[in-house]
Short mmCIF file of C-alpha atoms and ligand atoms in Angstrom, two decimals:
data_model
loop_
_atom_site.label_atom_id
_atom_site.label_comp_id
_atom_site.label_asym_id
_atom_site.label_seq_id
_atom_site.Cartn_x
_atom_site.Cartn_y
_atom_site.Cartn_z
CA UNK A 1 29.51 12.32 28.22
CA UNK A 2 29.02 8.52 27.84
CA UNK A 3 26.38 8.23 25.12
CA UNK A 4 23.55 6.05 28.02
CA UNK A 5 23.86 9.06 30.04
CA UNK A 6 22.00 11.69 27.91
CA UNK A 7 18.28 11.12 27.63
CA UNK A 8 16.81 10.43 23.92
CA UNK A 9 15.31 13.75 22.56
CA UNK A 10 13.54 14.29 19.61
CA UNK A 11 16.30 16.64 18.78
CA UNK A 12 18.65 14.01 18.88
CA UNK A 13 16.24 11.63 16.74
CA UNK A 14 16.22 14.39 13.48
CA UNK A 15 19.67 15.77 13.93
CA UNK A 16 20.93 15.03 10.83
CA UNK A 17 17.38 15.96 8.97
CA UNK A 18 17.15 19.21 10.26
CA UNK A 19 21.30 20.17 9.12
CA UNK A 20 19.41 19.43 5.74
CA UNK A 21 19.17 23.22 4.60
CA UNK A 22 15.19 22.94 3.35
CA UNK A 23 14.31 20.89 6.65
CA UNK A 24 15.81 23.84 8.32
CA UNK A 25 12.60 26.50 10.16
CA UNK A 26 9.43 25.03 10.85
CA UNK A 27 9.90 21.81 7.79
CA UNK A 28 10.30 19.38 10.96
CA UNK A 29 7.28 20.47 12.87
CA UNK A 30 5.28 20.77 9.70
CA UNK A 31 6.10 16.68 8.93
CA UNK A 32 5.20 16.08 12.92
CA UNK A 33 1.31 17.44 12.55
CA UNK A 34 0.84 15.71 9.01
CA UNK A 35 -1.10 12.69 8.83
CA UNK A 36 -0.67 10.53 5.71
CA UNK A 37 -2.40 7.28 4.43
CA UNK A 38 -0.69 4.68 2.63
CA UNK A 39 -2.32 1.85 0.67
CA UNK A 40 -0.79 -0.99 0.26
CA UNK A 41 2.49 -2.33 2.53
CA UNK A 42 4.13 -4.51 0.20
CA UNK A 43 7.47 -3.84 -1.72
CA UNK A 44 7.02 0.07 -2.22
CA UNK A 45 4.95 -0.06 0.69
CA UNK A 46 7.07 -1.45 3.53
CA UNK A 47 9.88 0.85 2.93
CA UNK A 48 7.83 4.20 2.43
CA UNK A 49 6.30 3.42 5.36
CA UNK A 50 10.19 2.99 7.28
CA UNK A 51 10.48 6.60 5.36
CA UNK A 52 8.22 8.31 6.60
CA UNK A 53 8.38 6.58 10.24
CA UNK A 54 12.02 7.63 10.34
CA UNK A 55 11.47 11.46 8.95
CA UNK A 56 9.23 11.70 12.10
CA UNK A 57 5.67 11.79 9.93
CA UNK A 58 2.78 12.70 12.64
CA UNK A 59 0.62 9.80 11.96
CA UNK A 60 0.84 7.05 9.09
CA UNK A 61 -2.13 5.19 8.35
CA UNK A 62 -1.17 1.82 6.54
CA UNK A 63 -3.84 -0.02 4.73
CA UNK A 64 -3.05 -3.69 3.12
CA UNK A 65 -5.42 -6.75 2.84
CA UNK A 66 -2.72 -9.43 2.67
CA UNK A 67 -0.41 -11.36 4.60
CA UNK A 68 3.26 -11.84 4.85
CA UNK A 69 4.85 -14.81 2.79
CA UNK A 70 7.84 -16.20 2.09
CA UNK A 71 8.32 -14.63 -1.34
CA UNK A 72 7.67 -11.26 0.16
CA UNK A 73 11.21 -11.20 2.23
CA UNK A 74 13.35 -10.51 -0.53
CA UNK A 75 12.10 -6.70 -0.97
CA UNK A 76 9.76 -5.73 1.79
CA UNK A 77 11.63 -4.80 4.30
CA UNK A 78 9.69 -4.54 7.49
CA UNK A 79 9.27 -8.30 7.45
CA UNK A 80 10.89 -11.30 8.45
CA UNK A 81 10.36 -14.83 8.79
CA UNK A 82 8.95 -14.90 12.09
CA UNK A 83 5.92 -12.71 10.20
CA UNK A 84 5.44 -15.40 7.98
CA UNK A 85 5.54 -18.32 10.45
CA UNK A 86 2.92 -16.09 12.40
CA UNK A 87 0.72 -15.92 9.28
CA UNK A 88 0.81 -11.64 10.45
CA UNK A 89 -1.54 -9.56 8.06
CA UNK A 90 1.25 -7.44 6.98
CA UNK A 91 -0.48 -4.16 8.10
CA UNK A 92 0.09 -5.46 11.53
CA UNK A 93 3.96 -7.05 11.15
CA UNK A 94 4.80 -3.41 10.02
CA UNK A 95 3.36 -1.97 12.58
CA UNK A 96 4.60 -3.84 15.03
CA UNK A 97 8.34 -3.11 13.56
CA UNK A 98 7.53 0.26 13.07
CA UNK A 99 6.66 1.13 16.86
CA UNK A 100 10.36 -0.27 18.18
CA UNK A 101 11.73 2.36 14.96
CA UNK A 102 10.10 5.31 16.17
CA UNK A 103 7.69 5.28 18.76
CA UNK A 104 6.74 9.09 18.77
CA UNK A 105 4.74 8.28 15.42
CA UNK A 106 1.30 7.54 15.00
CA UNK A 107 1.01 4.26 13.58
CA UNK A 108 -2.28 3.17 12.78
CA UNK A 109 -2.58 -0.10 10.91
CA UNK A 110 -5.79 -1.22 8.82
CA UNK A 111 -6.45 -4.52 7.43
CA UNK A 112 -8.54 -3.84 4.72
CA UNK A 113 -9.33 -4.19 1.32
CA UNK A 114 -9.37 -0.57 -0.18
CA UNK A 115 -12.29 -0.35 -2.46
CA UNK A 116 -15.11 2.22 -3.48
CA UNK A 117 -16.88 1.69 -0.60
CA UNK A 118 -14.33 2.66 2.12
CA UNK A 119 -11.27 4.88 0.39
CA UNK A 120 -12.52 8.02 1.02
CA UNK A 121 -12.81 7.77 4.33
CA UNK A 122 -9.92 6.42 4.75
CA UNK A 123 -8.22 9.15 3.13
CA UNK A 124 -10.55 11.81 4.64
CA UNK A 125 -8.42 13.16 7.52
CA UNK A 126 -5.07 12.31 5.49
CA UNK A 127 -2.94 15.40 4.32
CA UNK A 128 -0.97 13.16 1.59
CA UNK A 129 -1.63 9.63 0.44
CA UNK A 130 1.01 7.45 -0.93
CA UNK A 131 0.53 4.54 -3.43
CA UNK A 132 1.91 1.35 -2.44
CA UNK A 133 -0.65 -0.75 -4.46
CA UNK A 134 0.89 -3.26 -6.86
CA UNK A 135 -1.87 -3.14 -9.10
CA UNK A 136 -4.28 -0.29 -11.48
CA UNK A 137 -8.18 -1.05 -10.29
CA UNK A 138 -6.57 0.12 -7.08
CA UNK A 139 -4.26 3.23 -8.20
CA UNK A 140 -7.40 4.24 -10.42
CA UNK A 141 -9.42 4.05 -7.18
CA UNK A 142 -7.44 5.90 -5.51
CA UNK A 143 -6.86 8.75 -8.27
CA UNK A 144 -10.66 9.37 -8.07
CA UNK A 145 -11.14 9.35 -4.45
CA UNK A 146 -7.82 12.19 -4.17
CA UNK A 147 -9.32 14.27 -7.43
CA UNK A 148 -12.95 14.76 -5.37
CA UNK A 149 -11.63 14.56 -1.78
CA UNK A 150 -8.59 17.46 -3.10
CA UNK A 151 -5.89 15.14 -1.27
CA UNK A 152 -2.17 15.02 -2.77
CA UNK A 153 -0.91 11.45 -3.60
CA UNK A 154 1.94 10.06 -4.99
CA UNK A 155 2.01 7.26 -7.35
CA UNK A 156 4.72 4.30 -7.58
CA UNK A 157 5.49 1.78 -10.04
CA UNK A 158 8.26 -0.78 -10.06
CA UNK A 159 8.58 -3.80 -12.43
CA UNK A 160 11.57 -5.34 -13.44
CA UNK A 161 14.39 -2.92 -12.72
CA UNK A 162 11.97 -0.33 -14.18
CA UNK A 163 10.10 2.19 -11.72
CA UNK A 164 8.13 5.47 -12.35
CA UNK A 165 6.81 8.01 -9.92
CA UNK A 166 4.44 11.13 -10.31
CA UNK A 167 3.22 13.56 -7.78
CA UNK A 168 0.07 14.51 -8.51
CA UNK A 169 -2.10 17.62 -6.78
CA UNK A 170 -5.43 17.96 -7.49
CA UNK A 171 -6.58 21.00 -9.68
CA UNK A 172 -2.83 21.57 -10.30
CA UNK A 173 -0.86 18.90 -12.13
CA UNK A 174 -1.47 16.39 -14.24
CA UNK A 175 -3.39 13.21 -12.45
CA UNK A 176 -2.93 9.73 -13.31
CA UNK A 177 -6.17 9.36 -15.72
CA UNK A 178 -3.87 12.04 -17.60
CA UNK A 179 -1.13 9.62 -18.15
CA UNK A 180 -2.73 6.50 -18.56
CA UNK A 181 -6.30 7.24 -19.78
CA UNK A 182 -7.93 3.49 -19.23
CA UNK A 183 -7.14 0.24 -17.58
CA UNK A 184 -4.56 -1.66 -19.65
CA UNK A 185 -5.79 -5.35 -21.15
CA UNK A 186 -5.20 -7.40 -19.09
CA UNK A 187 -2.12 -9.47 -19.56
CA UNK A 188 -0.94 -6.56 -22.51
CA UNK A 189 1.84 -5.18 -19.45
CA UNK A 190 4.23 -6.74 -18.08
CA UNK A 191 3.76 -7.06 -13.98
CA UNK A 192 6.01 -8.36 -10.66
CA UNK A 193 4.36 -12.25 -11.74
CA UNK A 194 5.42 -12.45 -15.64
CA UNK A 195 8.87 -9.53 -15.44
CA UNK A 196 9.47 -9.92 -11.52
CA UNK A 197 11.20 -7.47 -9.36
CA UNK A 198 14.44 -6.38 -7.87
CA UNK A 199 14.67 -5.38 -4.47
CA UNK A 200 17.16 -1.91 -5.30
CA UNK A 201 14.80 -1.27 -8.29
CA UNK A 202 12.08 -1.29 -5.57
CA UNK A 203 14.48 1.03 -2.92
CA UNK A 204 15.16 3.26 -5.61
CA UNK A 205 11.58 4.04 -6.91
CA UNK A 206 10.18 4.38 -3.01
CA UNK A 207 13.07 6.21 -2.13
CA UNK A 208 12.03 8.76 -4.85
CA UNK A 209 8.25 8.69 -3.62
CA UNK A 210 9.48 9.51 -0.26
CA UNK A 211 11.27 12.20 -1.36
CA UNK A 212 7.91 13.74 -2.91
CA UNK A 213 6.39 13.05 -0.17
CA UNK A 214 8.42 14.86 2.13
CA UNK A 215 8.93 17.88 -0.39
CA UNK A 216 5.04 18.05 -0.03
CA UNK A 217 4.92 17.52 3.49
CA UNK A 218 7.23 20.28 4.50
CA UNK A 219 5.75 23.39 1.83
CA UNK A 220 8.54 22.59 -0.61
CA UNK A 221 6.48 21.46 -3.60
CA UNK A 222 8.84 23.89 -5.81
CA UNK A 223 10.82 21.28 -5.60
CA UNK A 224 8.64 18.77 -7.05
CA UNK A 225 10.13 17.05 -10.36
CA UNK A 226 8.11 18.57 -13.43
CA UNK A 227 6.04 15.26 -14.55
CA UNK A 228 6.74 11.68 -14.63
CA UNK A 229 10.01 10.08 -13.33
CA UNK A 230 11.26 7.32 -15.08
CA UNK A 231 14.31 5.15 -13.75
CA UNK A 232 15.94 1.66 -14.58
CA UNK A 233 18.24 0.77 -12.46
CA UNK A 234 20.30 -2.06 -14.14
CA UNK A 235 20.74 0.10 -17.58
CA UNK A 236 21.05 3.24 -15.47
CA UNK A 237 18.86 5.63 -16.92
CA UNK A 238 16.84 8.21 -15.47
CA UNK A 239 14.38 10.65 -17.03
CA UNK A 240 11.73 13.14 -16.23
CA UNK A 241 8.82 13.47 -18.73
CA UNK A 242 7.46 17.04 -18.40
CA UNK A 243 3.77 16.55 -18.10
CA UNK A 244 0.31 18.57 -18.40
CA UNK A 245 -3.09 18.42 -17.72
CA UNK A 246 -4.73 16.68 -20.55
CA UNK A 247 -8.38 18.68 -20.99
CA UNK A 248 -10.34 15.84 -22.06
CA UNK A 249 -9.13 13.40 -19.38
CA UNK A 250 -12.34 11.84 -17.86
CA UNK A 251 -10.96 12.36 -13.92
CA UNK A 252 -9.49 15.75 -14.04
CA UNK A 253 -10.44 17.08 -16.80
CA UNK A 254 -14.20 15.96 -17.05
CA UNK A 255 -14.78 15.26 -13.52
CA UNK A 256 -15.85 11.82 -13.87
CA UNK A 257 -15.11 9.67 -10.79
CA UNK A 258 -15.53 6.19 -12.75
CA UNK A 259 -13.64 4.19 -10.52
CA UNK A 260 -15.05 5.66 -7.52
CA UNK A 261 -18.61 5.99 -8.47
CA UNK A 262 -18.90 2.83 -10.91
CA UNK A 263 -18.39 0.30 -8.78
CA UNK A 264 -15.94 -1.24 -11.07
CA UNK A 265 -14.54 -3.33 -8.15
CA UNK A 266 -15.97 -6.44 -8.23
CA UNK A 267 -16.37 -8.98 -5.22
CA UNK A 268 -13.63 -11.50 -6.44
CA UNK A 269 -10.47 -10.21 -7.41
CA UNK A 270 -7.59 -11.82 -9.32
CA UNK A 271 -4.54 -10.92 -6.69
CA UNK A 272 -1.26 -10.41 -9.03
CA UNK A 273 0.67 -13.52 -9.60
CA UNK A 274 -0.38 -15.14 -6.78
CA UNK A 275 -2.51 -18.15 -7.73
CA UNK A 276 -5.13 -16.56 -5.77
CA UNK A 277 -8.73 -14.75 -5.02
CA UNK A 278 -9.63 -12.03 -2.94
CA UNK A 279 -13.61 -12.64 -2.01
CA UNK A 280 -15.48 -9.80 -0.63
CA UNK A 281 -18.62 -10.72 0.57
CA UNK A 282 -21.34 -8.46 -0.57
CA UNK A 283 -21.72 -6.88 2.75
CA UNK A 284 -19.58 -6.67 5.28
CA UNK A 285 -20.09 -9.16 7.77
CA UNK A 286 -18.50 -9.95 11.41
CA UNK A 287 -17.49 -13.69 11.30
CA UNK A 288 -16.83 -15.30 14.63
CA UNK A 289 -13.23 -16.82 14.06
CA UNK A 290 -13.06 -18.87 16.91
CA UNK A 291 -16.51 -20.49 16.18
CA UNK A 292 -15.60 -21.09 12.81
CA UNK A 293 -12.49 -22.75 13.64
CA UNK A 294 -14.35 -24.98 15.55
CA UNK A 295 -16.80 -25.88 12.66
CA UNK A 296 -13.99 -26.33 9.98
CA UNK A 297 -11.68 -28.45 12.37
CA UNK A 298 -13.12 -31.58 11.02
CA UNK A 299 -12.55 -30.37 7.11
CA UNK A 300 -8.77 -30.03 6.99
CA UNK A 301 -6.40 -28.44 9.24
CA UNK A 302 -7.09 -24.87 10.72
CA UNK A 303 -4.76 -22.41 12.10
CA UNK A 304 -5.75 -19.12 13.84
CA UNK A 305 -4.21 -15.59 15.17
CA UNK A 306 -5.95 -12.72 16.45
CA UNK A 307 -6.45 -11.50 12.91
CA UNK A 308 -7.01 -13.85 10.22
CA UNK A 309 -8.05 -18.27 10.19
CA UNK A 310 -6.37 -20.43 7.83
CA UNK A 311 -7.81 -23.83 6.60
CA UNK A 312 -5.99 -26.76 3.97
CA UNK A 313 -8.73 -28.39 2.34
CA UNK A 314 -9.19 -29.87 -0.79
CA UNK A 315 -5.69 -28.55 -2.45
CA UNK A 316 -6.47 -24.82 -1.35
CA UNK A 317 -5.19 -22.28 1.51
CA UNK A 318 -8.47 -20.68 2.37
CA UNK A 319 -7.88 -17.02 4.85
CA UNK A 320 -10.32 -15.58 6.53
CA UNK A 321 -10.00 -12.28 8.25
CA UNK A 322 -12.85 -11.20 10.53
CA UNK A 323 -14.85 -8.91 8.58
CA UNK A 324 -16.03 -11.80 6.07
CA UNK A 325 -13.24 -10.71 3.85
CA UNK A 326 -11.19 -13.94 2.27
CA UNK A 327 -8.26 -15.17 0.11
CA UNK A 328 -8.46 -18.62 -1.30
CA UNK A 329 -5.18 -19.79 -2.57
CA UNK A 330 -4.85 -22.32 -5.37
CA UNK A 331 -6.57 -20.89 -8.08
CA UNK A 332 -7.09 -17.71 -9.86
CA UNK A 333 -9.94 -18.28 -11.79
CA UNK A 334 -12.50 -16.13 -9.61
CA UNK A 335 -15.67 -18.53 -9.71
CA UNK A 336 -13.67 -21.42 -8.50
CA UNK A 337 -12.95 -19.50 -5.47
CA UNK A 338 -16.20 -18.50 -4.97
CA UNK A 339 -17.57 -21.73 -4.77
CA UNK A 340 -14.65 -22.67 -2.35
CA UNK A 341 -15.52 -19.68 -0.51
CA UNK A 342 -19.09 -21.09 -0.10
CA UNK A 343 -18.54 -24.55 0.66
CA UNK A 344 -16.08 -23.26 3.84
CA UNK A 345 -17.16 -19.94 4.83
CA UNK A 346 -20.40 -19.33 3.66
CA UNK A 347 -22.45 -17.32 1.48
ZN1 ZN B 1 -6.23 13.94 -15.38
#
């Protein structure tokens, strides 16, 4: 039969997953009802996203604040450079790529700024969530939010050619407070801006998150690895750290949601080795991007998409995304962008 004359089937689509002996039974229609929520589409992000997409995931939520840049295309792999000539929030590039990969998924893109205020409910109807942050006030966040809301999640790290991964399940395993009790220093660890990042380093680690994910998905959490998983790529090593719940950790142990409850999060946030600042504005507003293009055209030049406003003025790349929500580029000291974010935006 000439391979245009057969209609596409979904049986077709997971052939080759379901000859995989544990996908065999009901593993495939167990990943088809399950809903997961991923924060952060970056490097880890992009290609558990294309993961789970491609397994045939029921519905993938994808949560990222930023937008797609040049420096991006060497390891996120939903993008391109038509994304960053479009200025795309990358929530909505991958989306967009996503829905031509598999279009009997669920994609539901969110361009947002996870912080106390909104991760549990974005996380409330979720059956998994996966961790594609690149940074800890985030994975901290969203440690807190899984212990109290009893949600799975699986954290990724990747620096370097070093990556680690740990599943963690609530009331079971060891979180992530268990393993790294506080918020580093910062500058005392090394990060994608001061180490950087290979791509395979990247593949390898979300690969292995995927994996988790999947075992977890489809009722196979027997085959979980036993604690943390530690790879580096370039000196070939892999290891897995048995772990345990630690008693007197303050999340799962003690119950205390700091990161959740304290409002640790503040409104202007250093982004990673950017040269930028993410301003939040202290509540959430509705800002009227075509008016305000209007008003700023005489500052500096202005460009504008159906998501997000850019204006050049005064040696900075000021974004605005409609919900009040900004990232001045050009500086990372968080007062300076502030003040930038006044002058142009508003208060
Ligand atoms: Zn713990």
């Amino acid at each position: 039969m000439p391979h245009n004359a057969r209609a596409m089937t979904t049986s077709d689509r997971y052939a080759r997953q379901r000859l995989f002996a544990p996908f065999g039974g009901k593993a495939q229609e167990k990943l088809g009802a399950a809903r997961v929520t991923l924060v952060g589409c970056g490097a880890l992000g992009t290609h558990l996203a294309q993961h789970l997409v491609r397994a045939g995931v029921g519905r993938l939520r994808i949560c990222d604040r930023d937008f797609v840049e040049l420096h991006n295309l060497q390891r996120q792999v939903l993008f391109d450079e038509q994304d960053v000539r479009d200025n795309l929030p990358k929530a909505a590039a991958a989306a967009a790529k996503l829905a031509r990969v598999n279009s009997e998924v669920a994609v539901e893109p969110r361009i947002v700024d996870v912080n106390p205020s909104n991760v549990e409910s974005l996380i409330a109807d979720a059956d998994l969530v996966l961790d594609g942050t690149d940074n800890f006030e985030t994975r901290f966040l969203l440690n807190d939010a899984c212990l109290k809301r009893r949600k799975p999640w699986v954290y990724g790290g990747c620096v370097g050619a070093d990556g680690m991964v740990l599943a963690v399940i609530p009331g079971t395993t060891a979180c992530f407070r268990c393993f790294v009790p506080d918020a580093p220093e910062p500058g005392s660890v090394a990060t994608c801006d001061t180490a950087g990042v290979l791509g395979p380093a990247v593949g390898v680690v979300a690969s292995l998150q995927a994996a988790e994910a999947l075992k977890l998905l489809t009722g196979h959490a027997d085959a979980l690895a036993e604690g943390l998983v530690t790879v580096d790529v370039w000196g070939n090593r892999q290891h897995v750290f048995k772990m345990a719940r630690v008693p007197e950790c303050p999340a799962c142990g003690k119950g205390r949601y700091d990161f959740l409850e304290g409002g640790a999060s503040g409104a202007a946030t250093t982004l990673c080795g950017r040269n930028a600042v993410q301003i939040r504005p202290a509540a959430e507003a509705a800002i009227d991007l075509p008016a305000l293009e209007r008003r700023l055209a005489a500052v500096g030049p202005v460009k504008r998409n159906e998501y997000l406003l850019r204006l050049d003025a005064e040696g900075f790349e000021i974004t605005v995304f409609p919900d009040g929500r900004a990232i001045v580029r050009g500086t990372d000291d968080p007062a300076r962008a502030r003040a930038v974010y006044a002058k142009f935006v508003g208060a």
